[in-house]
Each structure stands twice: as C-alpha cells, then as structure tokens.
PDB file of C-alpha atoms in Angstrom:
ATOM      1  CA  UNK A   1       7.984  -1.302  -2.806  1.00 93.00           C
ATOM      2  CA  UNK A   2       5.593  -3.895  -1.367  1.00 96.00           C
ATOM      3  CA  UNK A   3       1.819  -4.031  -1.778  1.00 97.00           C
ATOM      4  CA  UNK A   4      -0.142  -6.728   0.048  1.00 98.00           C
ATOM      5  CA  UNK A   5      -3.766  -7.382  -0.892  1.00 98.00           C
ATOM      6  CA  UNK A   6      -5.461  -8.945   2.086  1.00 98.00           C
ATOM      7  CA  UNK A   7      -8.827  -9.469   3.773  1.00 98.00           C
ATOM      8  CA  UNK A   8     -10.006 -10.136   7.299  1.00 98.00           C
ATOM      9  CA  UNK A   9     -12.436 -12.618   5.732  1.00 97.00           C
ATOM     10  CA  UNK A  10      -9.649 -14.769   4.264  1.00 97.00           C
ATOM     11  CA  UNK A  11      -8.221 -17.540   6.460  1.00 97.00           C
ATOM     12  CA  UNK A  12      -4.993 -17.632   4.403  1.00 96.00           C
ATOM     13  CA  UNK A  13      -4.197 -13.955   5.020  1.00 97.00           C
ATOM     14  CA  UNK A  14      -3.015 -13.772   8.681  1.00 97.00           C
ATOM     15  CA  UNK A  15       0.467 -15.246   7.969  1.00 96.00           C
ATOM     16  CA  UNK A  16       0.975 -12.694   5.180  1.00 96.00           C
ATOM     17  CA  UNK A  17      -0.161  -9.893   7.488  1.00 97.00           C
ATOM     18  CA  UNK A  18       2.346 -11.007  10.136  1.00 96.00           C
ATOM     19  CA  UNK A  19       5.136 -11.060   7.554  1.00 95.00           C
ATOM     20  CA  UNK A  20       4.246  -7.513   6.501  1.00 96.00           C
ATOM     21  CA  UNK A  21       4.304  -6.344  10.122  1.00 97.00           C
ATOM     22  CA  UNK A  22       7.852  -7.636  10.294  1.00 95.00           C
ATOM     23  CA  UNK A  23       8.893  -4.953   7.807  1.00 95.00           C
ATOM     24  CA  UNK A  24       8.332  -2.054  10.222  1.00 95.00           C
ATOM     25  CA  UNK A  25      12.020  -1.804  11.033  1.00 94.00           C
ATOM     26  CA  UNK A  26      13.013  -1.757   7.366  1.00 94.00           C
ATOM     27  CA  UNK A  27      10.323   0.836   6.647  1.00 95.00           C
ATOM     28  CA  UNK A  28      11.559   3.076   9.467  1.00 93.00           C
ATOM     29  CA  UNK A  29      15.050   2.862   7.938  1.00 93.00           C
ATOM     30  CA  UNK A  30      13.703   3.876   4.525  1.00 91.00           C
ATOM     31  CA  UNK A  31      14.486   0.512   2.915  1.00 92.00           C
ATOM     32  CA  UNK A  32      10.909  -0.332   1.923  1.00 94.00           C
ATOM     33  CA  UNK A  33       7.553   1.328   1.317  1.00 97.00           C
ATOM     34  CA  UNK A  34       4.949  -1.213   2.468  1.00 97.00           C
ATOM     35  CA  UNK A  35       1.173  -1.021   2.093  1.00 98.00           C
ATOM     36  CA  UNK A  36      -1.662  -3.375   3.050  1.00 98.00           C
ATOM     37  CA  UNK A  37      -4.665  -2.912   0.757  1.00 98.00           C
ATOM     38  CA  UNK A  38      -7.710  -4.581   2.336  1.00 98.00           C
ATOM     39  CA  UNK A  39     -10.286  -5.805  -0.185  1.00 98.00           C
ATOM     40  CA  UNK A  40     -13.960  -6.562   0.322  1.00 98.00           C
ATOM     41  CA  UNK A  41     -14.772  -9.331  -2.133  1.00 98.00           C
ATOM     42  CA  UNK A  42     -14.726 -11.934   0.657  1.00 98.00           C
ATOM     43  CA  UNK A  43     -17.187  -9.980   2.815  1.00 97.00           C
ATOM     44  CA  UNK A  44     -20.050 -12.209   1.624  1.00 96.00           C
ATOM     45  CA  UNK A  45     -18.573 -15.167   3.553  1.00 95.00           C
ATOM     46  CA  UNK A  46     -19.793 -13.598   6.780  1.00 95.00           C
ATOM     47  CA  UNK A  47     -17.349 -10.932   7.997  1.00 97.00           C
ATOM     48  CA  UNK A  48     -17.122  -7.390   6.616  1.00 98.00           C
ATOM     49  CA  UNK A  49     -13.574  -6.028   6.516  1.00 98.00           C
ATOM     50  CA  UNK A  50     -13.821  -2.466   7.853  1.00 97.00           C
ATOM     51  CA  UNK A  51     -10.626  -1.393   6.062  1.00 98.00           C
ATOM     52  CA  UNK A  52     -11.716  -2.528   2.584  1.00 98.00           C
ATOM     53  CA  UNK A  53     -12.844  -0.195  -0.203  1.00 98.00           C
ATOM     54  CA  UNK A  54     -13.738  -0.785  -3.874  1.00 98.00           C
ATOM     55  CA  UNK A  55     -10.779   1.452  -4.813  1.00 98.00           C
ATOM     56  CA  UNK A  56      -8.383  -1.123  -3.342  1.00 98.00           C
ATOM     57  CA  UNK A  57      -9.912  -3.856  -5.505  1.00 98.00           C
ATOM     58  CA  UNK A  58      -9.586  -1.552  -8.527  1.00 97.00           C
ATOM     59  CA  UNK A  59      -5.877  -1.147  -7.736  1.00 98.00           C
ATOM     60  CA  UNK A  60      -5.498  -4.928  -7.531  1.00 98.00           C
ATOM     61  CA  UNK A  61      -7.236  -5.396 -10.895  1.00 97.00           C
ATOM     62  CA  UNK A  62      -4.888  -2.818 -12.417  1.00 96.00           C
ATOM     63  CA  UNK A  63      -1.910  -4.838 -11.178  1.00 96.00           C
ATOM     64  CA  UNK A  64      -3.471  -8.066 -12.494  1.00 96.00           C
ATOM     65  CA  UNK A  65      -3.809  -6.501 -15.942  1.00 95.00           C
ATOM     66  CA  UNK A  66      -0.178  -5.332 -15.884  1.00 94.00           C
ATOM     67  CA  UNK A  67       0.968  -8.838 -14.927  1.00 93.00           C
ATOM     68  CA  UNK A  68      -1.260 -10.700 -17.396  1.00 94.00           C
ATOM     69  CA  UNK A  69      -3.202 -12.433 -14.609  1.00 94.00           C
ATOM     70  CA  UNK A  70      -6.644 -13.881 -15.273  1.00 95.00           C
ATOM     71  CA  UNK A  71      -8.007 -13.005 -11.821  1.00 95.00           C
ATOM     72  CA  UNK A  72      -7.310 -11.585  -8.384  1.00 97.00           C
ATOM     73  CA  UNK A  73      -6.806 -13.359  -5.066  1.00 97.00           C
ATOM     74  CA  UNK A  74      -5.742 -12.967  -1.449  1.00 97.00           C
ATOM     75  CA  UNK A  75      -3.231 -12.867  -0.032  1.00 97.00           C
ATOM     76  CA  UNK A  76      -1.463 -11.360  -3.005  1.00 97.00           C
ATOM     77  CA  UNK A  77       1.999  -9.925  -2.584  1.00 96.00           C
ATOM     78  CA  UNK A  78       3.239  -7.474  -5.190  1.00 96.00           C
ATOM     79  CA  UNK A  79       6.945  -6.592  -5.153  1.00 94.00           C
ATOM     80  CA  UNK A  80       7.965  -3.605  -7.266  1.00 93.00           C
ATOM     81  CA  UNK A  81       4.872  -3.996  -9.420  1.00 94.00           C
ATOM     82  CA  UNK A  82       5.291  -7.734 -10.029  1.00 93.00           C
ATOM     83  CA  UNK A  83       3.002 -10.478  -8.735  1.00 93.00           C
ATOM     84  CA  UNK A  84       4.904 -12.626  -6.217  1.00 91.00           C
ATOM     85  CA  UNK A  85       4.147 -15.702  -4.118  1.00 81.00           C
ATOM     86  CA  UNK A  86       7.032 -15.504  -1.652  1.00 80.00           C
ATOM     87  CA  UNK A  87       5.665 -13.341   1.155  1.00 75.00           C
ATOM     88  CA  UNK A  88       7.933 -15.204   3.561  1.00 72.00           C
ATOM     89  CA  UNK A  89      11.087 -14.226   1.663  1.00 77.00           C
ATOM     90  CA  UNK A  90      13.399 -11.470   2.938  1.00 77.00           C
ATOM     91  CA  UNK A  91      13.745  -8.133   1.221  1.00 77.00           C
ATOM     92  CA  UNK A  92      16.364  -7.797  -1.466  1.00 74.00           C
ATOM     93  CA  UNK A  93      19.733  -6.874  -0.012  1.00 65.00           C
ATOM     94  CA  UNK A  94      20.217  -4.108  -2.573  1.00 68.00           C
ATOM     95  CA  UNK A  95      17.540  -1.744  -3.833  1.00 72.00           C
ATOM     96  CA  UNK A  96      17.044  -1.163  -7.543  1.00 79.00           C
ATOM     97  CA  UNK A  97      18.262   2.239  -8.796  1.00 87.00           C
ATOM     98  CA  UNK A  98      15.562   4.899  -8.650  1.00 92.00           C
ATOM     99  CA  UNK A  99      14.436   6.369 -11.959  1.00 94.00           C
ATOM    100  CA  UNK A 100      12.719   9.392 -10.437  1.00 96.00           C
ATOM    101  CA  UNK A 101      13.465  11.777  -7.589  1.00 96.00           C
ATOM    102  CA  UNK A 102      10.795  12.603  -5.010  1.00 97.00           C
ATOM    103  CA  UNK A 103      10.881  15.395  -2.454  1.00 96.00           C
ATOM    104  CA  UNK A 104       8.056  14.978   0.075  1.00 96.00           C
ATOM    105  CA  UNK A 105       7.134  17.329   2.922  1.00 95.00           C
ATOM    106  CA  UNK A 106       4.287  18.281   5.250  1.00 93.00           C
ATOM    107  CA  UNK A 107       3.102  21.726   4.128  1.00 92.00           C
ATOM    108  CA  UNK A 108       0.727  22.179   7.094  1.00 91.00           C
ATOM    109  CA  UNK A 109      -1.200  19.871   9.412  1.00 90.00           C
ATOM    110  CA  UNK A 110      -2.936  17.301   7.244  1.00 91.00           C
ATOM    111  CA  UNK A 111      -1.549  18.698   3.976  1.00 95.00           C
ATOM    112  CA  UNK A 112       1.419  17.261   2.080  1.00 97.00           C
ATOM    113  CA  UNK A 113       3.328  18.362  -0.989  1.00 97.00           C
ATOM    114  CA  UNK A 114       5.707  16.508  -3.282  1.00 97.00           C
ATOM    115  CA  UNK A 115       8.011  17.429  -6.120  1.00 97.00           C
ATOM    116  CA  UNK A 116       8.614  14.676  -8.692  1.00 97.00           C
ATOM    117  CA  UNK A 117      11.495  14.816 -11.178  1.00 97.00           C
ATOM    118  CA  UNK A 118      11.600  11.873 -13.609  1.00 96.00           C
ATOM    119  CA  UNK A 119      15.006  10.521 -14.529  1.00 94.00           C
ATOM    120  CA  UNK A 120      16.682  10.455 -17.911  1.00 92.00           C
ATOM    121  CA  UNK A 121      14.794   8.373 -20.447  1.00 91.00           C
ATOM    122  CA  UNK A 122      11.500   8.434 -18.531  1.00 95.00           C
ATOM    123  CA  UNK A 123       8.648   9.656 -20.696  1.00 91.00           C
ATOM    124  CA  UNK A 124       5.226   9.692 -19.092  1.00 95.00           C
ATOM    125  CA  UNK A 125       4.784   8.602 -15.490  1.00 97.00           C
ATOM    126  CA  UNK A 126       1.907   8.084 -13.091  1.00 97.00           C
ATOM    127  CA  UNK A 127       1.596   8.275  -9.315  1.00 98.00           C
ATOM    128  CA  UNK A 128      -0.606   7.469  -6.374  1.00 98.00           C
ATOM    129  CA  UNK A 129      -0.721   8.513  -2.726  1.00 98.00           C
ATOM    130  CA  UNK A 130      -1.568   6.318   0.247  1.00 98.00           C
ATOM    131  CA  UNK A 131      -1.962   7.034   3.926  1.00 98.00           C
ATOM    132  CA  UNK A 132      -1.171   3.975   6.050  1.00 98.00           C
ATOM    133  CA  UNK A 133      -1.404   3.247   9.771  1.00 97.00           C
ATOM    134  CA  UNK A 134       0.105   0.767  12.207  1.00 96.00           C
ATOM    135  CA  UNK A 135      -1.304  -0.989  15.249  1.00 96.00           C
ATOM    136  CA  UNK A 136      -4.866  -1.855  14.246  1.00 97.00           C
ATOM    137  CA  UNK A 137      -6.633  -4.954  15.565  1.00 97.00           C
ATOM    138  CA  UNK A 138      -9.955  -6.656  14.918  1.00 97.00           C
ATOM    139  CA  UNK A 139     -11.702  -9.361  16.922  1.00 98.00           C
ATOM    140  CA  UNK A 140     -13.361 -11.343  14.158  1.00 98.00           C
ATOM    141  CA  UNK A 141     -16.751 -12.763  15.133  1.00 97.00           C
ATOM    142  CA  UNK A 142     -17.793 -14.634  11.987  1.00 97.00           C
ATOM    143  CA  UNK A 143     -16.550 -15.989   8.687  1.00 95.00           C
ATOM    144  CA  UNK A 144     -13.356 -17.969   8.034  1.00 96.00           C
ATOM    145  CA  UNK A 145     -11.406 -16.203  10.815  1.00 97.00           C
ATOM    146  CA  UNK A 146     -14.142 -16.379  13.455  1.00 97.00           C
ATOM    147  CA  UNK A 147     -12.711 -16.123  16.968  1.00 97.00           C
ATOM    148  CA  UNK A 148      -9.349 -14.740  15.820  1.00 97.00           C
ATOM    149  CA  UNK A 149      -7.772 -11.478  16.944  1.00 98.00           C
ATOM    150  CA  UNK A 150      -6.181 -10.069  13.801  1.00 98.00           C
ATOM    151  CA  UNK A 151      -3.461  -7.429  14.064  1.00 97.00           C
ATOM    152  CA  UNK A 152      -2.584  -5.139  11.181  1.00 98.00           C
ATOM    153  CA  UNK A 153       0.196  -2.730  10.252  1.00 98.00           C
ATOM    154  CA  UNK A 154       0.679  -0.622   7.121  1.00 98.00           C
ATOM    155  CA  UNK A 155      -3.125  -0.519   6.725  1.00 98.00           C
ATOM    156  CA  UNK A 156      -4.119   1.668   3.778  1.00 98.00           C
ATOM    157  CA  UNK A 157      -6.651   4.158   5.145  1.00 98.00           C
ATOM    158  CA  UNK A 158      -6.581   6.422   2.074  1.00 98.00           C
ATOM    159  CA  UNK A 159      -5.676   5.664  -1.541  1.00 98.00           C
ATOM    160  CA  UNK A 160      -5.591   8.507  -4.062  1.00 98.00           C
ATOM    161  CA  UNK A 161      -4.548   8.004  -7.707  1.00 97.00           C
ATOM    162  CA  UNK A 162      -2.661  11.187  -8.613  1.00 97.00           C
ATOM    163  CA  UNK A 163      -2.826  11.086 -12.407  1.00 96.00           C
ATOM    164  CA  UNK A 164      -0.446  10.730 -15.330  1.00 97.00           C
ATOM    165  CA  UNK A 165       2.223  13.277 -16.235  1.00 96.00           C
ATOM    166  CA  UNK A 166       5.366  14.055 -18.224  1.00 96.00           C
ATOM    167  CA  UNK A 167       8.329  16.014 -16.890  1.00 95.00           C
ATOM    168  CA  UNK A 168       8.720  17.581 -13.465  1.00 97.00           C
ATOM    169  CA  UNK A 169       5.518  18.113 -11.474  1.00 97.00           C
ATOM    170  CA  UNK A 170       4.304  19.152  -8.030  1.00 97.00           C
ATOM    171  CA  UNK A 171       1.620  17.035  -6.355  1.00 98.00           C
ATOM    172  CA  UNK A 172      -0.432  17.623  -3.223  1.00 97.00           C
ATOM    173  CA  UNK A 173      -2.525  15.565  -0.807  1.00 98.00           C
ATOM    174  CA  UNK A 174      -5.044  16.373   1.911  1.00 97.00           C
ATOM    175  CA  UNK A 175      -4.676  13.362   4.214  1.00 96.00           C
ATOM    176  CA  UNK A 176      -7.397  11.776   6.307  1.00 94.00           C
ATOM    177  CA  UNK A 177      -6.939  12.434  10.028  1.00 92.00           C
ATOM    178  CA  UNK A 178      -4.958   9.783  11.880  1.00 86.00           C
ATOM    179  CA  UNK A 179      -6.797   7.538  14.316  1.00 86.00           C
ATOM    180  CA  UNK A 180      -5.723   8.215  17.889  1.00 89.00           C
ATOM    181  CA  UNK A 181      -2.820   6.037  18.982  1.00 89.00           C
ATOM    182  CA  UNK A 182      -1.899   4.810  15.501  1.00 92.00           C
ATOM    183  CA  UNK A 183       1.367   5.786  13.815  1.00 89.00           C
ATOM    184  CA  UNK A 184       0.669   7.089  10.337  1.00 94.00           C
ATOM    185  CA  UNK A 185       2.717   7.167   7.135  1.00 96.00           C
ATOM    186  CA  UNK A 186       2.120   9.234   4.001  1.00 97.00           C
ATOM    187  CA  UNK A 187       3.423   7.472   0.904  1.00 98.00           C
ATOM    188  CA  UNK A 188       3.902   8.536  -2.693  1.00 98.00           C
ATOM    189  CA  UNK A 189       4.544   5.935  -5.401  1.00 98.00           C
ATOM    190  CA  UNK A 190       5.694   7.005  -8.878  1.00 98.00           C
ATOM    191  CA  UNK A 191       5.474   4.302 -11.555  1.00 97.00           C
ATOM    192  CA  UNK A 192       5.504   3.483 -15.265  1.00 96.00           C
ATOM    193  CA  UNK A 193       1.900   3.690 -16.553  1.00 94.00           C
ATOM    194  CA  UNK A 194       2.205   0.773 -19.004  1.00 91.00           C
ATOM    195  CA  UNK A 195       3.909  -1.761 -16.726  1.00 93.00           C
ATOM    196  CA  UNK A 196       3.131  -0.569 -13.197  1.00 94.00           C
ATOM    197  CA  UNK A 197       6.832  -0.870 -12.321  1.00 94.00           C
ATOM    198  CA  UNK A 198       7.760   1.743  -9.687  1.00 96.00           C
ATOM    199  CA  UNK A 199      10.243   4.442 -10.605  1.00 97.00           C
ATOM    200  CA  UNK A 200      10.523   5.596  -7.004  1.00 97.00           C
ATOM    201  CA  UNK A 201       8.504   5.386  -3.780  1.00 97.00           C
ATOM    202  CA  UNK A 202       8.873   7.447  -0.628  1.00 96.00           C
ATOM    203  CA  UNK A 203       7.271   7.311   2.808  1.00 97.00           C
ATOM    204  CA  UNK A 204       6.996  10.129   5.350  1.00 95.00           C
ATOM    205  CA  UNK A 205       6.621   8.873   8.920  1.00 89.00           C
ATOM    206  CA  UNK A 206       4.197  10.792  11.148  1.00 83.00           C
ATOM    207  CA  UNK A 207       3.860  10.661  14.926  1.00 66.00           C
ATOM    208  CA  UNK A 208       0.823   8.847  16.387  1.00 65.00           C
ATOM    209  CA  UNK A 209      -2.222  11.054  16.924  1.00 59.00           C
ATOM    210  CA  UNK A 210      -3.169  12.036  20.477  1.00 53.00           C
TER     211      UNK A 210
END
C-alpha cells in the first residue's frame, strides 16, 4: 500500500508524481493500492492546489505521529504505513501476508459495500475509504511550478475515515461521482489503529465516466 503526499505548489513533487503514475500497471494487476493525497499547506506560495483538502493533511499528521516524526513535508512517500524516502525504488517483489480479508463490491451505482474479517490475533482494527482518479492535469500559472503542466494519477478525490472496530464488520460508502473521462478506483484500507500498519488494502477499478 502506497500513500504519496504531494502538492502542485511544491517544486520537488513532480518527480514523485511521475513515479506514482508508473504504478498504474501494478495497480491494475492488484499488486498495489496507490493513493496521491494532495495537501494545501503550500498554497500560500502562490498556487492553490485544487485537489487538496484539510482532511488529507490530517491523514498525513496521523502518519507522522505513528512514525514519530516531528513534522510533515512533501513529497512524502508512505509504504505500508512507514515513512519512506525512496519513491524511485521498485515495489517489493513479494507482498506481505494479509492479516485481514476484504470483500468489496458495488451495491448500486455510486454505492459500495465491503465485508471485513480480521485475521487470527488481530484485536481492534480501523479503516478508511478513498476514491481516486487517473488522468488529471493542471497548467500551473504561479508559485514554484509556474509554467508547468502537471499530470496526476491516483488522485484522492474523496477520503472517508470509516471508524474503529473489533471482529467482522460490514462497511459502506457513497462515492463522489467520477469526473467525465477519468478512470476511478474505490479503495478500502484496513490497518492497525496504534501503528497505522495496513492489515489489508483492496482497490475496485471502475470504468471512466461518460
């Protein structure tokens, strides 16, 4: 599971964004769940990132606390809940064993349901949903990336913390509508509340809207 914290106002972020885009094949094969959380704390430099929300920054601060970090930064790559600095490195050849089972389906247009069964030895667990999209682009007119055409995949368009539980549970999501022409993914991440380490993550690929 890969989380990238990025900003259109950060001149160091485009290489990390390009690396993340290179994971589309692995994501389609089910080998990785990738998400690009855009944050807005660089907006003051002169360019407002249209994909950023305060909730994304809150998620990044949660990860910083789990990793004992004194602050947050971009681009930040988080692999399986751990702060990493190697966004150019390949994915691990072998996935870690899952410690929870997820069954994810579309119940009706725009509505999704999941069944989560924690594995042996798992006490409490937490989860969050994201809806991500591919193929976005922004022509930046000011700030550190002025004049650049930035392309984005795995853009988090919706982030919904789903709570903390014990035992088997059913979860549901009402997803935001997809933007026309952009392939959408609905993702569910189940993780240990104390460490943030994922127990399992699953992505459901959706066809591009009209």
